[in-house]
mmCIF file with all atom_site columns, N, CA and C in Angstrom:
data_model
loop_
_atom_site.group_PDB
_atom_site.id
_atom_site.type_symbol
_atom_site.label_atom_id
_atom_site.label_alt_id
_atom_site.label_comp_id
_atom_site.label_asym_id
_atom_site.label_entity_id
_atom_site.label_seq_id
_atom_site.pdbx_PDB_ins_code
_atom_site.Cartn_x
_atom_site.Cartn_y
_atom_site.Cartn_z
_atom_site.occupancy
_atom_site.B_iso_or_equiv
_atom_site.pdbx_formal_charge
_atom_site.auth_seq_id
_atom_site.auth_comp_id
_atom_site.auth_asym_id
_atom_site.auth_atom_id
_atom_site.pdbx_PDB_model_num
ATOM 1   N N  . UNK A 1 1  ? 11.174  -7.443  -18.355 1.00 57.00 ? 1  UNK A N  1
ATOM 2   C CA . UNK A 1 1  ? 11.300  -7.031  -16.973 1.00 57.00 ? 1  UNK A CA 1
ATOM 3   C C  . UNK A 1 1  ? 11.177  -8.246  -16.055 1.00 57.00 ? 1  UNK A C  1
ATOM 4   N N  . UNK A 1 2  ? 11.930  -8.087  -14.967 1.00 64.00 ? 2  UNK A N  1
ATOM 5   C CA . UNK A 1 2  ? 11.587  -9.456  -13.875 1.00 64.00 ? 2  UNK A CA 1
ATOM 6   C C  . UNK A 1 2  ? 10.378  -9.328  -13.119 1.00 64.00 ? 2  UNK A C  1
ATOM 7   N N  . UNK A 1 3  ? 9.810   -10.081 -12.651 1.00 68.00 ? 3  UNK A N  1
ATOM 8   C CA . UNK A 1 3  ? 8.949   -10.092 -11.604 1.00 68.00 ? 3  UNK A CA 1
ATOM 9   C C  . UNK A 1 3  ? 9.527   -8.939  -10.434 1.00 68.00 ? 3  UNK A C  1
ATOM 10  N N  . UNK A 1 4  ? 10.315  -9.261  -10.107 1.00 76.00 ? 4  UNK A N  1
ATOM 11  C CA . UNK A 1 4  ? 10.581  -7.807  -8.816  1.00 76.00 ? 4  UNK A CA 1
ATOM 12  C C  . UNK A 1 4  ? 10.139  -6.357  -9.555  1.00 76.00 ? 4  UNK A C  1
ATOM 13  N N  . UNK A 1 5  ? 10.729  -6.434  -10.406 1.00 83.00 ? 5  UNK A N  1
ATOM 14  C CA . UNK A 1 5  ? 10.537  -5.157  -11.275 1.00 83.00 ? 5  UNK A CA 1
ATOM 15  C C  . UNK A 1 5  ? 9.208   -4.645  -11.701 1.00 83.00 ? 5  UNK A C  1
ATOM 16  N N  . UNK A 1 6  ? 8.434   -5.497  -11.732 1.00 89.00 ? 6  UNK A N  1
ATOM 17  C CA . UNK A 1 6  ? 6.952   -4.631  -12.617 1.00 89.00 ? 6  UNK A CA 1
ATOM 18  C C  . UNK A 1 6  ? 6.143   -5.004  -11.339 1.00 89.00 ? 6  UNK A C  1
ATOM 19  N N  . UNK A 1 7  ? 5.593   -5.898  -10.590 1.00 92.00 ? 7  UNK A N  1
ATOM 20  C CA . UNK A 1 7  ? 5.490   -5.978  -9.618  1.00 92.00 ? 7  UNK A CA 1
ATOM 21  C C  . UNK A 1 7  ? 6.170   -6.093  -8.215  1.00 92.00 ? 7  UNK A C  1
ATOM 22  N N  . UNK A 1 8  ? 6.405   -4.803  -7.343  1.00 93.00 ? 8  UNK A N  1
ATOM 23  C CA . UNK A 1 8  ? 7.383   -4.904  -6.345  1.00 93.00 ? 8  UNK A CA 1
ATOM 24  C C  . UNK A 1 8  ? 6.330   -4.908  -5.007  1.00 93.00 ? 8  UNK A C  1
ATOM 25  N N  . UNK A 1 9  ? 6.970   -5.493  -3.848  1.00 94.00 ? 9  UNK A N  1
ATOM 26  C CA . UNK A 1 9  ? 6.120   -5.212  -2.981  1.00 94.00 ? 9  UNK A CA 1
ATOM 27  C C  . UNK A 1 9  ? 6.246   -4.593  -2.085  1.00 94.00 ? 9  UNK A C  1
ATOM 28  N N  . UNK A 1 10 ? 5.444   -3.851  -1.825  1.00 95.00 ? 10 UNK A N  1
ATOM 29  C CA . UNK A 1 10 ? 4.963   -2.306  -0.904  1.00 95.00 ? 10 UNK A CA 1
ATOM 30  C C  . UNK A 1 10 ? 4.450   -2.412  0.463   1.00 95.00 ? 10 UNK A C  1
ATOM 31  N N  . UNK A 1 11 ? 4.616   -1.476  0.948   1.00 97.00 ? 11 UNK A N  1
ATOM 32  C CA . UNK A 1 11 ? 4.257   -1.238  2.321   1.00 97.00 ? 11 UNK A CA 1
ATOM 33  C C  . UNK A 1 11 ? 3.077   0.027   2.277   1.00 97.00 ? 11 UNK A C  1
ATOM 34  N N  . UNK A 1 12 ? 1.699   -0.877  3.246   1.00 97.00 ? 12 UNK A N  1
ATOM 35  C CA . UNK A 1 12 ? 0.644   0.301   3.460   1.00 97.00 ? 12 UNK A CA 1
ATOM 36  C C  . UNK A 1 12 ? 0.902   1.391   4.390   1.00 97.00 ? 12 UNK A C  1
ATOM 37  N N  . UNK A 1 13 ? 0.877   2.408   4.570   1.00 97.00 ? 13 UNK A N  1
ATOM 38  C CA . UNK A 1 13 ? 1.214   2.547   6.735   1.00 97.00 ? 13 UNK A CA 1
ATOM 39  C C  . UNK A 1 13 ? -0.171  3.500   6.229   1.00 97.00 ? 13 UNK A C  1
ATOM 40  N N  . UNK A 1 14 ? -0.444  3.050   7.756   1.00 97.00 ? 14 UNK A N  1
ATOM 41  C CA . UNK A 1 14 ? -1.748  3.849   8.454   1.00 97.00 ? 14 UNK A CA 1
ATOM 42  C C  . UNK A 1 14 ? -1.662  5.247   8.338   1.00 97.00 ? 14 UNK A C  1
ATOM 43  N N  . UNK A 1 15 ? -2.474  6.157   7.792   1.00 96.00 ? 15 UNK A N  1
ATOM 44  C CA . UNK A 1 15 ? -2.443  7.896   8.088   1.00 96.00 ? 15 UNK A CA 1
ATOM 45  C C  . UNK A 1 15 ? -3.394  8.011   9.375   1.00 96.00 ? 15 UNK A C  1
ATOM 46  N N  . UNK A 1 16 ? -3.892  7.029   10.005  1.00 96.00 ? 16 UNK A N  1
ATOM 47  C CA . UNK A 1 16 ? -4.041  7.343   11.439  1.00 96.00 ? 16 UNK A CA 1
ATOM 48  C C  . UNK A 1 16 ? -3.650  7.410   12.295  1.00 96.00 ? 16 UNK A C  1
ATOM 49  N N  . UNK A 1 17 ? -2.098  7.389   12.078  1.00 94.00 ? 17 UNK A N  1
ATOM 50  C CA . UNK A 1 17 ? -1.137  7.341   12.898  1.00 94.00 ? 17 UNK A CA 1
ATOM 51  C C  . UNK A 1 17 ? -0.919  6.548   14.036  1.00 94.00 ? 17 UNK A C  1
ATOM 52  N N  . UNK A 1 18 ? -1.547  4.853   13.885  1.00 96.00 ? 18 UNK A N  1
ATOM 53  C CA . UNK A 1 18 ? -1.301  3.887   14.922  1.00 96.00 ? 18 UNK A CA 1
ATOM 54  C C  . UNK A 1 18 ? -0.580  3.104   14.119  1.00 96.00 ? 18 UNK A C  1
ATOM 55  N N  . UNK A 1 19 ? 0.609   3.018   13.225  1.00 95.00 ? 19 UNK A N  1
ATOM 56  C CA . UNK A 1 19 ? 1.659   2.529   12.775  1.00 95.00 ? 19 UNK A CA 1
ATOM 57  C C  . UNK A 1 19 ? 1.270   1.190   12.309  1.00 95.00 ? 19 UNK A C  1
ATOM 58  N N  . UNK A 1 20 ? 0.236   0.882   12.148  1.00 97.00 ? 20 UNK A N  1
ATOM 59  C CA . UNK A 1 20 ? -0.483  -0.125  11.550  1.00 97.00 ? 20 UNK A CA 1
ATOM 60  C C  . UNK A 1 20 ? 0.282   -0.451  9.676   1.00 97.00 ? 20 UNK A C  1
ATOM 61  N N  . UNK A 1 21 ? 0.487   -1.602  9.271   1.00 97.00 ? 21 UNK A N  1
ATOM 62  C CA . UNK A 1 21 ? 0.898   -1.556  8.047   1.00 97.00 ? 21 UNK A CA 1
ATOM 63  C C  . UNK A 1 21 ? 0.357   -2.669  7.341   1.00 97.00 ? 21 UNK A C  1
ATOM 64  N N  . UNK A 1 22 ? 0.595   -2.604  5.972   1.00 97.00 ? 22 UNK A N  1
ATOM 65  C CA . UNK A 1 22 ? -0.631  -3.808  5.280   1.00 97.00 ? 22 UNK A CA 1
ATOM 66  C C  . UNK A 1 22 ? 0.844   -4.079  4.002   1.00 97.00 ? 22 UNK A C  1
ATOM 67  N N  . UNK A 1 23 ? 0.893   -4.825  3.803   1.00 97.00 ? 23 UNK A N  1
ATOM 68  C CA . UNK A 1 23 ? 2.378   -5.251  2.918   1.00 97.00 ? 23 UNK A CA 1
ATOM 69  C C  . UNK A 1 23 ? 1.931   -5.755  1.632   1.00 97.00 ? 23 UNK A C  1
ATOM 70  N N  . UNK A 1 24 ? 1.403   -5.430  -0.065  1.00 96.00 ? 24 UNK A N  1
ATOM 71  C CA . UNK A 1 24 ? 0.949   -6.227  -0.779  1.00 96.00 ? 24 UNK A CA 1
ATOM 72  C C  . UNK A 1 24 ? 1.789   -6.030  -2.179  1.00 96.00 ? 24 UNK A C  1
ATOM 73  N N  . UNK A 1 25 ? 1.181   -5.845  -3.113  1.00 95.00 ? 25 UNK A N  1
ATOM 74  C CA . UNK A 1 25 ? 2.193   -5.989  -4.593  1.00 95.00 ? 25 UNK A CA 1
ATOM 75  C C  . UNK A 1 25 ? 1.105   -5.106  -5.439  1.00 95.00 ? 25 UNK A C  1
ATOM 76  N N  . UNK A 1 26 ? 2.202   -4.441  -5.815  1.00 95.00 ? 26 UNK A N  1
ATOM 77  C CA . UNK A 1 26 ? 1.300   -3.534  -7.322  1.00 95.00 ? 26 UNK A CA 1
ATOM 78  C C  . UNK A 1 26 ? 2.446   -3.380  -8.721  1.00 95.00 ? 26 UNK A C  1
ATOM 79  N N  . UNK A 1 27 ? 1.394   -2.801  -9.674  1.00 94.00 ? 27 UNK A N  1
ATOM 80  C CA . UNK A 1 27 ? 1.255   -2.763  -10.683 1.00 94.00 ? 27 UNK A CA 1
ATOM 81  C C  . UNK A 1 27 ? 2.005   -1.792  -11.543 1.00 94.00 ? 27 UNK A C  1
ATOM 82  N N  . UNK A 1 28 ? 3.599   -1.605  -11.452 1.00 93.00 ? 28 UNK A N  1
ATOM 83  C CA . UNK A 1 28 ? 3.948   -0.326  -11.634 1.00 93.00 ? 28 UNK A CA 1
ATOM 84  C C  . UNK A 1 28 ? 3.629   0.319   -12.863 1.00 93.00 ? 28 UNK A C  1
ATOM 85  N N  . UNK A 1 29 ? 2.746   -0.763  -13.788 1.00 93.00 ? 29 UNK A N  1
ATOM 86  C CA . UNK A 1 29 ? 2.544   0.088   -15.101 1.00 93.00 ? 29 UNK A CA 1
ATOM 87  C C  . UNK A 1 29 ? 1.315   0.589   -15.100 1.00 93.00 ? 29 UNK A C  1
ATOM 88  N N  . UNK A 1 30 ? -0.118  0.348   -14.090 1.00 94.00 ? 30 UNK A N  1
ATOM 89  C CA . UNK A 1 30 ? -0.790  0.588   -13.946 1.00 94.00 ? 30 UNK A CA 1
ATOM 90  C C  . UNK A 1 30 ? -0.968  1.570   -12.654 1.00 94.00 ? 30 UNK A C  1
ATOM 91  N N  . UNK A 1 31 ? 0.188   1.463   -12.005 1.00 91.00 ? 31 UNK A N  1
ATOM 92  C CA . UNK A 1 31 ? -0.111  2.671   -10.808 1.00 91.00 ? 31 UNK A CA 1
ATOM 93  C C  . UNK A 1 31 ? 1.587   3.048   -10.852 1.00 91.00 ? 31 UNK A C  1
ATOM 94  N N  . UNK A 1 32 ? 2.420   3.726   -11.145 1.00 92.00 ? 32 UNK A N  1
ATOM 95  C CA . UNK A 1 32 ? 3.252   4.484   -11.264 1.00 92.00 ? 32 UNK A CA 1
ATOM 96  C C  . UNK A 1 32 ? 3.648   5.298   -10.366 1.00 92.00 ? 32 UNK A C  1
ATOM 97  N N  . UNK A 1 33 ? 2.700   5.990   -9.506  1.00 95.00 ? 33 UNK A N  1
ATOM 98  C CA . UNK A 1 33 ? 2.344   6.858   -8.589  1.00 95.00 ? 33 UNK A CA 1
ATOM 99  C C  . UNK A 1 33 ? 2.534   6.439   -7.167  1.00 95.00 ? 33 UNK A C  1
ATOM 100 N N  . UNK A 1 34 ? 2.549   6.335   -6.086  1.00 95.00 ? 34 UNK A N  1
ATOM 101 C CA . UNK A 1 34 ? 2.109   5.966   -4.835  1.00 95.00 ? 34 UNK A CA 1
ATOM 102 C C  . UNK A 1 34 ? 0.887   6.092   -4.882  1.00 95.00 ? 34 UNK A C  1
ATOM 103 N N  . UNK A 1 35 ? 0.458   4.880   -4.414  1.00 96.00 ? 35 UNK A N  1
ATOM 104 C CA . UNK A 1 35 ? -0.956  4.113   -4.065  1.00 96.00 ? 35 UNK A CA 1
ATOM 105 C C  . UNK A 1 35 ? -1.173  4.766   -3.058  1.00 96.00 ? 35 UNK A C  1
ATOM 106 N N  . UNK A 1 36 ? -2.857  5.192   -2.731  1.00 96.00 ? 36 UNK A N  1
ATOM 107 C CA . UNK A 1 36 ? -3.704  5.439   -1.564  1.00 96.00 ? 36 UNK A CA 1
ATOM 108 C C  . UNK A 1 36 ? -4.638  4.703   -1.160  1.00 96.00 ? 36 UNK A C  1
ATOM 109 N N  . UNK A 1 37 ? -4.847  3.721   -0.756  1.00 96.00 ? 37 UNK A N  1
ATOM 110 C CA . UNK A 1 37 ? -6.016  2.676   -0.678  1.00 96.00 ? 37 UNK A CA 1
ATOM 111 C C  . UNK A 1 37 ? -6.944  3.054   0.807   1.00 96.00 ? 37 UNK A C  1
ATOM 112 N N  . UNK A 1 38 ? -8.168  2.873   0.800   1.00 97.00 ? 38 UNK A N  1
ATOM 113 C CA . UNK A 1 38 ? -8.835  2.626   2.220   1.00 97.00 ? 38 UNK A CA 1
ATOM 114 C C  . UNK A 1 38 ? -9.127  1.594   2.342   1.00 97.00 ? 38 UNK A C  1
ATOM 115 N N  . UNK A 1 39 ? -8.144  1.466   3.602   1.00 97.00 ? 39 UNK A N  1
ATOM 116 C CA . UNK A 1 39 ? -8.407  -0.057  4.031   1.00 97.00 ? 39 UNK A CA 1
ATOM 117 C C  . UNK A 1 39 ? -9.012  -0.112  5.839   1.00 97.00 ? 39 UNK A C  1
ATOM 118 N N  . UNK A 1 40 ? -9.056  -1.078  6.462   1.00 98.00 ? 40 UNK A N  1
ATOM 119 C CA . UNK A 1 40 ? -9.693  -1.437  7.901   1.00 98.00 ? 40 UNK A CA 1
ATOM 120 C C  . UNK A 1 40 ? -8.290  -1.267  8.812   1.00 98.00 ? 40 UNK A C  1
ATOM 121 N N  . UNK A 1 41 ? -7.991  -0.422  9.485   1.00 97.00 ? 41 UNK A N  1
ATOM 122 C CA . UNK A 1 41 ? -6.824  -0.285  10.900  1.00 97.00 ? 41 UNK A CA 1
ATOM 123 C C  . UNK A 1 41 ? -7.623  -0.802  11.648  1.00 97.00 ? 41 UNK A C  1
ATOM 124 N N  . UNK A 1 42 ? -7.210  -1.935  12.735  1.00 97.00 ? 42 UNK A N  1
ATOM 125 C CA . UNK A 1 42 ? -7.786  -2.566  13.612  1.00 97.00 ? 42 UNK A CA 1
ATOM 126 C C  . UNK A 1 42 ? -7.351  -1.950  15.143  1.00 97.00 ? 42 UNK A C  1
ATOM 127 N N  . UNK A 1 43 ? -5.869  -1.032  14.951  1.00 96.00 ? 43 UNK A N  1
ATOM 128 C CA . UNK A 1 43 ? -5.529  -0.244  15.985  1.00 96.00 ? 43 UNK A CA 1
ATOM 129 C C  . UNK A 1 43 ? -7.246  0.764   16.042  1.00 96.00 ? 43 UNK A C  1
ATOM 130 N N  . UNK A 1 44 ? -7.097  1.293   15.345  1.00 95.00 ? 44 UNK A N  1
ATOM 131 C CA . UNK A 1 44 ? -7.971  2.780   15.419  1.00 95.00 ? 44 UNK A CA 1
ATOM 132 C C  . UNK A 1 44 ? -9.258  2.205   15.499  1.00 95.00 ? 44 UNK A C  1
ATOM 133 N N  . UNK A 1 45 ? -9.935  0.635   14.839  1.00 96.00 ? 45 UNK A N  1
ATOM 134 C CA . UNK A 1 45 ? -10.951 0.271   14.814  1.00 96.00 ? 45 UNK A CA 1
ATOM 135 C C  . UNK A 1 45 ? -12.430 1.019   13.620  1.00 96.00 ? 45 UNK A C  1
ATOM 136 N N  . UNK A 1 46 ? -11.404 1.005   12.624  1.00 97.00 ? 46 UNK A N  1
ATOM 137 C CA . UNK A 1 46 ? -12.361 1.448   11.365  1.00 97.00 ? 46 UNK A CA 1
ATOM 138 C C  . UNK A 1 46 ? -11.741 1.766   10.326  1.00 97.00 ? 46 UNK A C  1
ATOM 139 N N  . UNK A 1 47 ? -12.740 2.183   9.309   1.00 98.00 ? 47 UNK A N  1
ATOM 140 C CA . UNK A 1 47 ? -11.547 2.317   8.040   1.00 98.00 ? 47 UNK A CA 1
ATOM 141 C C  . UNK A 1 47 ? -11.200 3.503   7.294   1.00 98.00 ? 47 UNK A C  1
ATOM 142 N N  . UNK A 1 48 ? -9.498  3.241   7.518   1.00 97.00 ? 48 UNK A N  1
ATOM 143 C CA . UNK A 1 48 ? -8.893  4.777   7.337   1.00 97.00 ? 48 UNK A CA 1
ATOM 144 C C  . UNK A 1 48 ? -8.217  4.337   5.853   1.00 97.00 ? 48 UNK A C  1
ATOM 145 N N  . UNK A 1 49 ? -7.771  5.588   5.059   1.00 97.00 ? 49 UNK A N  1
ATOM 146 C CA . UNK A 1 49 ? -6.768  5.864   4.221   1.00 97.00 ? 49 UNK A CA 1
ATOM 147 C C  . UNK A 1 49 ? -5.299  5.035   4.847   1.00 97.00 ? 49 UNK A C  1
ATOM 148 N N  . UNK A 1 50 ? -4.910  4.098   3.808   1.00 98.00 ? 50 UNK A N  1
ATOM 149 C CA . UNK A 1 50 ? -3.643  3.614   3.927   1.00 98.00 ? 50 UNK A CA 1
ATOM 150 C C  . UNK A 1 50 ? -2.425  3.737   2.550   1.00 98.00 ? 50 UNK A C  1
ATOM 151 N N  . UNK A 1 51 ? -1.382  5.052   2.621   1.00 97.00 ? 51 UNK A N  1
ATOM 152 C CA . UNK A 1 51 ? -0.020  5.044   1.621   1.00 97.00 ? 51 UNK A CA 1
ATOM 153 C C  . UNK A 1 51 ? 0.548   4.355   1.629   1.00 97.00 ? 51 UNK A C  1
ATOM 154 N N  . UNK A 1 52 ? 1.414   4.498   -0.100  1.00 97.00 ? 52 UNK A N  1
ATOM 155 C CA . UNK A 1 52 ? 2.174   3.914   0.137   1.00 97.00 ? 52 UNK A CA 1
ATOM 156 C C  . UNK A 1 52 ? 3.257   4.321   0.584   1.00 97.00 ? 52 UNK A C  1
ATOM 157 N N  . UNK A 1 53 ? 4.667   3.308   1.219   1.00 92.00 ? 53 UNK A N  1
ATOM 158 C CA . UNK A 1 53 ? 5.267   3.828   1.714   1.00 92.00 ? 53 UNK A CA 1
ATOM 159 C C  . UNK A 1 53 ? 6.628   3.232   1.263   1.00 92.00 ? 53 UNK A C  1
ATOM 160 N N  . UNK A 1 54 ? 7.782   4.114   0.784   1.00 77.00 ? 54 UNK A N  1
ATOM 161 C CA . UNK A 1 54 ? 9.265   3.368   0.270   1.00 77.00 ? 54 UNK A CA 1
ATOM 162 C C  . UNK A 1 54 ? 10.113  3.314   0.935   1.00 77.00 ? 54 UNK A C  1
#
């Protein structure tokens, strides 16, 4: 597999709905799924749930 392929890179967006986004790289053999991470929105000022997004 290439590098694009097993690791692609993704987009976080905010479920707090201040369109906030976090851009990083995962693991498609280890997460397969769409990612849910909690991360820090600096719009909203605390830390919310961030999807992924395609």
């Amino acid at each position: 597999m290439a590098r694009n392929e097993l690791r692609p890179v993704i987009k976080l967006r905010s479920t707090a709905g201040t369109g906030y986004t976090y851009v990083t790289r995962k693991n498609r053999r280890n997460d397969p799924d769409r990612v849910t991470l909690r991360k820090y929105d600096p719009a909203a000022g605390r830390h919310v749930e961030f999807r992924e997004e395609r």
